[in-house]
PDB file of C-alpha atoms in Angstrom:
ATOM      1  CA  MET A 226      24.223  22.675  -3.105  1.00  0.00           C
ATOM      2  CA  THR A 227      26.536  20.968  -0.673  1.00  0.00           C
ATOM      3  CA  GLY A 228      28.590  23.072   1.673  1.00  0.00           C
ATOM      4  CA  LEU A 229      25.898  25.718   1.982  1.00  0.00           C
ATOM      5  CA  LEU A 230      24.192  26.647   5.237  1.00  0.00           C
ATOM      6  CA  VAL A 231      21.088  28.848   5.358  1.00  0.00           C
ATOM      7  CA  ARG A 232      20.518  30.503   8.714  1.00  0.00           C
ATOM      8  CA  ARG A 233      19.182  33.661  10.287  1.00  0.00           C
ATOM      9  CA  ALA A 234      21.567  36.592   9.837  1.00  0.00           C
ATOM     10  CA  GLU A 235      23.422  37.838  12.889  1.00  0.00           C
ATOM     11  CA  PRO A 236      24.495  41.480  13.336  1.00  0.00           C
ATOM     12  CA  VAL A 237      28.068  40.521  12.415  1.00  0.00           C
ATOM     13  CA  ASP A 238      26.697  39.453   8.984  1.00  0.00           C
ATOM     14  CA  PHE A 239      24.937  42.762   8.276  1.00  0.00           C
ATOM     15  CA  PRO A 240      27.856  44.557   6.524  1.00  0.00           C
ATOM     16  CA  ALA A 241      28.362  41.596   4.155  1.00  0.00           C
ATOM     17  CA  VAL A 242      24.603  41.393   3.516  1.00  0.00           C
ATOM     18  CA  ALA A 243      24.466  45.127   2.747  1.00  0.00           C
ATOM     19  CA  ARG A 244      27.435  44.929   0.370  1.00  0.00           C
ATOM     20  CA  LEU A 245      26.295  41.850  -1.539  1.00  0.00           C
ATOM     21  CA  THR A 246      22.670  43.005  -1.808  1.00  0.00           C
ATOM     22  CA  VAL A 247      23.633  46.341  -3.339  1.00  0.00           C
ATOM     23  CA  ALA A 248      26.226  44.625  -5.577  1.00  0.00           C
ATOM     24  CA  ALA A 249      23.687  42.042  -6.793  1.00  0.00           C
ATOM     25  CA  TYR A 250      21.066  44.683  -7.570  1.00  0.00           C
ATOM     26  CA  GLU A 251      23.650  46.834  -9.371  1.00  0.00           C
ATOM     27  CA  ALA A 252      24.963  43.861 -11.384  1.00  0.00           C
ATOM     28  CA  ASP A 253      21.385  43.053 -12.396  1.00  0.00           C
ATOM     29  CA  GLY A 254      20.779  46.628 -13.543  1.00  0.00           C
ATOM     30  CA  GLN A 255      18.054  47.120 -10.949  1.00  0.00           C
ATOM     31  CA  LEU A 256      19.514  50.292  -9.421  1.00  0.00           C
ATOM     32  CA  LYS A 257      19.861  52.189 -12.699  1.00  0.00           C
ATOM     33  CA  ASP A 258      17.886  55.437 -12.419  1.00  0.00           C
ATOM     34  CA  GLU A 259      16.848  54.503  -8.854  1.00  0.00           C
ATOM     35  CA  ILE A 260      16.986  57.207  -6.218  1.00  0.00           C
ATOM     36  CA  GLY A 261      17.567  56.001  -2.670  1.00  0.00           C
ATOM     37  CA  TYR A 262      16.803  52.295  -3.057  1.00  0.00           C
ATOM     38  CA  ALA A 263      20.446  51.281  -2.522  1.00  0.00           C
ATOM     39  CA  VAL A 264      20.207  52.915   0.927  1.00  0.00           C
ATOM     40  CA  VAL A 265      17.124  50.797   1.732  1.00  0.00           C
ATOM     41  CA  LEU A 266      18.864  47.646   0.508  1.00  0.00           C
ATOM     42  CA  ALA A 267      21.931  48.385   2.641  1.00  0.00           C
ATOM     43  CA  ASP A 268      19.915  49.036   5.825  1.00  0.00           C
ATOM     44  CA  VAL A 269      19.977  45.440   7.013  1.00  0.00           C
ATOM     45  CA  SER A 270      19.370  46.231  10.692  1.00  0.00           C
ATOM     46  CA  THR A 271      16.000  47.851   9.907  1.00  0.00           C
ATOM     47  CA  ARG A 272      14.961  44.847   7.808  1.00  0.00           C
ATOM     48  CA  ALA A 273      16.054  42.452  10.557  1.00  0.00           C
ATOM     49  CA  ALA A 274      14.024  44.379  13.139  1.00  0.00           C
ATOM     50  CA  SER A 275      10.768  43.873  11.235  1.00  0.00           C
ATOM     51  CA  GLY A 276      11.329  40.533   9.495  1.00  0.00           C
ATOM     52  CA  GLU A 277      13.770  37.670   9.264  1.00  0.00           C
ATOM     53  CA  VAL A 278      16.933  38.239   7.270  1.00  0.00           C
ATOM     54  CA  LEU A 279      18.322  34.879   6.199  1.00  0.00           C
ATOM     55  CA  VAL A 280      21.803  34.302   4.839  1.00  0.00           C
ATOM     56  CA  ALA A 281      23.369  31.531   2.798  1.00  0.00           C
ATOM     57  CA  VAL A 282      26.881  30.881   4.055  1.00  0.00           C
ATOM     58  CA  ASP A 283      29.672  28.808   2.544  1.00  0.00           C
ATOM     59  CA  GLU A 284      30.300  26.184   5.221  1.00  0.00           C
ATOM     60  CA  VAL A 285      33.991  25.932   4.368  1.00  0.00           C
ATOM     61  CA  THR A 286      34.970  29.610   4.178  1.00  0.00           C
ATOM     62  CA  GLY A 287      32.196  31.148   6.288  1.00  0.00           C
ATOM     63  CA  ALA A 288      31.576  33.715   3.536  1.00  0.00           C
ATOM     64  CA  VAL A 289      28.064  35.130   3.212  1.00  0.00           C
ATOM     65  CA  LEU A 290      27.037  34.301  -0.369  1.00  0.00           C
ATOM     66  CA  GLY A 291      23.454  35.549  -0.410  1.00  0.00           C
ATOM     67  CA  SER A 292      20.566  36.849   1.627  1.00  0.00           C
ATOM     68  CA  VAL A 293      16.817  37.303   1.637  1.00  0.00           C
ATOM     69  CA  THR A 294      14.262  39.071   3.834  1.00  0.00           C
ATOM     70  CA  PHE A 295      11.248  36.997   4.946  1.00  0.00           C
ATOM     71  CA  VAL A 296       8.216  38.965   6.187  1.00  0.00           C
ATOM     72  CA  LEU A 297       4.613  38.496   7.232  1.00  0.00           C
ATOM     73  CA  PRO A 298       1.628  40.704   6.326  1.00  0.00           C
ATOM     74  CA  GLY A 299       1.269  43.952   8.195  1.00  0.00           C
ATOM     75  CA  THR A 300       4.991  44.343   8.857  1.00  0.00           C
ATOM     76  CA  PRO A 301       6.933  47.339   7.483  1.00  0.00           C
ATOM     77  CA  PHE A 302       8.577  45.487   4.582  1.00  0.00           C
ATOM     78  CA  ALA A 303       5.483  43.529   3.504  1.00  0.00           C
ATOM     79  CA  GLU A 304       4.294  44.749   0.117  1.00  0.00           C
ATOM     80  CA  LEU A 305       2.045  42.017  -1.258  1.00  0.00           C
ATOM     81  CA  SER A 306       1.100  39.556   1.453  1.00  0.00           C
ATOM     82  CA  GLY A 307      -2.399  39.358   2.793  1.00  0.00           C
ATOM     83  CA  PRO A 308      -3.885  37.268   5.592  1.00  0.00           C
ATOM     84  CA  GLY A 309      -2.379  33.779   5.675  1.00  0.00           C
ATOM     85  CA  GLU A 310       0.425  34.681   3.274  1.00  0.00           C
ATOM     86  CA  ALA A 311       4.150  35.181   3.805  1.00  0.00           C
ATOM     87  CA  GLU A 312       6.454  36.952   1.409  1.00  0.00           C
ATOM     88  CA  PHE A 313      10.115  37.350   0.777  1.00  0.00           C
ATOM     89  CA  ARG A 314      11.977  40.279  -0.673  1.00  0.00           C
ATOM     90  CA  MET A 315      15.423  41.465  -1.549  1.00  0.00           C
ATOM     91  CA  LEU A 316      16.727  38.015  -2.468  1.00  0.00           C
ATOM     92  CA  ALA A 317      20.301  38.684  -3.517  1.00  0.00           C
ATOM     93  CA  VAL A 318      23.257  36.500  -4.405  1.00  0.00           C
ATOM     94  CA  ASP A 319      26.802  37.823  -4.420  1.00  0.00           C
ATOM     95  CA  PRO A 320      27.653  38.219  -8.127  1.00  0.00           C
ATOM     96  CA  GLY A 321      30.735  36.032  -7.593  1.00  0.00           C
ATOM     97  CA  ALA A 322      28.615  33.196  -6.167  1.00  0.00           C
ATOM     98  CA  GLN A 323      25.900  33.051  -8.807  1.00  0.00           C
ATOM     99  CA  GLY A 324      25.241  29.665 -10.364  1.00  0.00           C
ATOM    100  CA  ARG A 325      25.977  27.788  -7.126  1.00  0.00           C
ATOM    101  CA  GLY A 326      22.363  27.246  -6.030  1.00  0.00           C
ATOM    102  CA  VAL A 327      22.391  30.030  -3.451  1.00  0.00           C
ATOM    103  CA  GLY A 328      19.214  31.743  -4.680  1.00  0.00           C
ATOM    104  CA  GLY A 329      17.301  28.456  -4.753  1.00  0.00           C
ATOM    105  CA  ALA A 330      18.440  27.543  -1.240  1.00  0.00           C
ATOM    106  CA  LEU A 331      17.309  30.928   0.104  1.00  0.00           C
ATOM    107  CA  ALA A 332      13.938  30.770  -1.667  1.00  0.00           C
ATOM    108  CA  ARG A 333      13.344  27.215  -0.397  1.00  0.00           C
ATOM    109  CA  ALA A 334      14.242  28.336   3.144  1.00  0.00           C
ATOM    110  CA  CYS A 335      11.533  31.020   2.916  1.00  0.00           C
ATOM    111  CA  VAL A 336       8.980  28.494   1.658  1.00  0.00           C
ATOM    112  CA  ASP A 337       9.952  26.153   4.498  1.00  0.00           C
ATOM    113  CA  ARG A 338       9.632  28.976   7.041  1.00  0.00           C
ATOM    114  CA  ALA A 339       6.174  29.897   5.738  1.00  0.00           C
ATOM    115  CA  THR A 340       5.145  26.240   5.969  1.00  0.00           C
ATOM    116  CA  GLU A 341       6.433  26.042   9.578  1.00  0.00           C
ATOM    117  CA  LEU A 342       4.347  29.092  10.441  1.00  0.00           C
ATOM    118  CA  GLY A 343       1.206  27.540   8.934  1.00  0.00           C
ATOM    119  CA  CYS A 344       0.884  30.030   6.084  1.00  0.00           C
ATOM    120  CA  ALA A 345      -1.401  29.150   3.171  1.00  0.00           C
ATOM    121  CA  ALA A 346       0.833  30.734   0.509  1.00  0.00           C
ATOM    122  CA  VAL A 347       4.008  32.651  -0.239  1.00  0.00           C
ATOM    123  CA  VAL A 348       3.909  35.707  -2.490  1.00  0.00           C
ATOM    124  CA  ILE A 349       6.766  37.564  -4.132  1.00  0.00           C
ATOM    125  CA  CYS A 350       7.248  40.128  -6.829  1.00  0.00           C
ATOM    126  CA  VAL A 351       9.859  40.163  -9.559  1.00  0.00           C
ATOM    127  CA  ARG A 352      10.814  43.046 -11.753  1.00  0.00           C
ATOM    128  CA  ALA A 353       9.476  42.798 -15.291  1.00  0.00           C
ATOM    129  CA  GLY A 354      12.437  41.987 -17.516  1.00  0.00           C
ATOM    130  CA  MET A 355      14.397  40.382 -14.675  1.00  0.00           C
ATOM    131  CA  ALA A 356      16.859  37.699 -15.671  1.00  0.00           C
ATOM    132  CA  ALA A 357      15.193  34.609 -17.107  1.00  0.00           C
ATOM    133  CA  SER A 358      17.150  32.475 -14.617  1.00  0.00           C
ATOM    134  CA  ALA A 359      15.257  34.098 -11.722  1.00  0.00           C
ATOM    135  CA  HIS A 360      11.910  33.415 -13.376  1.00  0.00           C
ATOM    136  CA  ARG A 361      12.937  29.786 -13.983  1.00  0.00           C
ATOM    137  CA  LEU A 362      13.966  29.404 -10.330  1.00  0.00           C
ATOM    138  CA  TYR A 363      10.552  30.551  -9.109  1.00  0.00           C
ATOM    139  CA  GLU A 364       8.737  28.397 -11.679  1.00  0.00           C
ATOM    140  CA  ARG A 365      10.698  25.320 -10.530  1.00  0.00           C
ATOM    141  CA  LEU A 366       9.619  26.039  -6.959  1.00  0.00           C
ATOM    142  CA  GLY A 367       5.981  26.142  -8.101  1.00  0.00           C
ATOM    143  CA  PHE A 368       5.302  29.884  -8.091  1.00  0.00           C
ATOM    144  CA  VAL A 369       2.703  31.012 -10.636  1.00  0.00           C
ATOM    145  CA  ARG A 370       1.896  34.443 -12.001  1.00  0.00           C
ATOM    146  CA  SER A 371      -0.634  36.277  -9.887  1.00  0.00           C
ATOM    147  CA  PRO A 372      -1.524  39.400 -11.925  1.00  0.00           C
ATOM    148  CA  GLU A 373      -3.729  40.820  -9.155  1.00  0.00           C
ATOM    149  CA  LYS A 374      -0.492  41.262  -7.144  1.00  0.00           C
ATOM    150  CA  ASP A 375       1.277  43.287  -9.880  1.00  0.00           C
ATOM    151  CA  TRP A 376       2.223  46.826  -8.899  1.00  0.00           C
ATOM    152  CA  SER A 377       4.603  49.681  -9.601  1.00  0.00           C
ATOM    153  CA  PRO A 378       6.476  51.436  -6.760  1.00  0.00           C
ATOM    154  CA  ALA A 379       7.902  54.086  -9.116  1.00  0.00           C
ATOM    155  CA  GLU A 380       7.657  55.309 -12.686  1.00  0.00           C
ATOM    156  CA  GLY A 381       9.191  52.695 -15.001  1.00  0.00           C
ATOM    157  CA  VAL A 382       9.472  50.016 -12.292  1.00  0.00           C
ATOM    158  CA  ASP A 383       6.915  47.300 -13.016  1.00  0.00           C
ATOM    159  CA  LEU A 384       6.724  44.436 -10.543  1.00  0.00           C
ATOM    160  CA  LEU A 385       5.004  41.152 -11.361  1.00  0.00           C
ATOM    161  CA  GLY A 386       3.295  39.189  -8.591  1.00  0.00           C
ATOM    162  CA  LEU A 387       3.972  35.482  -8.126  1.00  0.00           C
ATOM    163  CA  ARG A 388       2.250  33.136  -5.653  1.00  0.00           C
ATOM    164  CA  LEU A 389       2.933  29.667  -4.331  1.00  0.00           C
ATOM    165  CA  VAL A 390       0.089  27.829  -2.584  1.00  0.00           C
ATOM    166  CA  LEU A 391       1.473  25.735   0.267  1.00  0.00           C
ATOM    167  CA  PRO A 392       0.246  22.257   1.132  1.00  0.00           C
ATOM    168  CA  ARG A 393      -1.980  22.182   4.210  1.00  0.00           C
ATOM    169  CA  GLY A 394      -1.439  19.985   7.258  1.00  0.00           C
TER     170      GLY A 394
END
């Protein structure tokens, strides 16, 4: 998408990131029957302290349109990644900005970051039943199902593991 800049979030971005992340998860039905997860999603400063929060910004208006948290294994927000793997979580696009390529730009930025760091793969999890458009996005980027990474953080919340092997050298 033209007119879109992906960069590391700055503290001034954190309120917008918190708002749009919670709004995106609510719009997607992912916070229904959830207790406390909206608070975790809104706590951008804690995520930024243990990983890299990236934002996609409209270059014309300066509006934050989406965000994602990029983490390495052994850090507080890492859920799936093992040695040599990176992962990203909490990819969210402002409901009003969906369909503009924001999610793809953020996911590609995470893949690029993992490549820069010399990682062998990127792993993510998606909620079973998540929008087909999200699954298509990850398929287009080359992610494949990795059933050994499937897990469930809570009753009725089934997460499917996906993995993308990165080219070496």
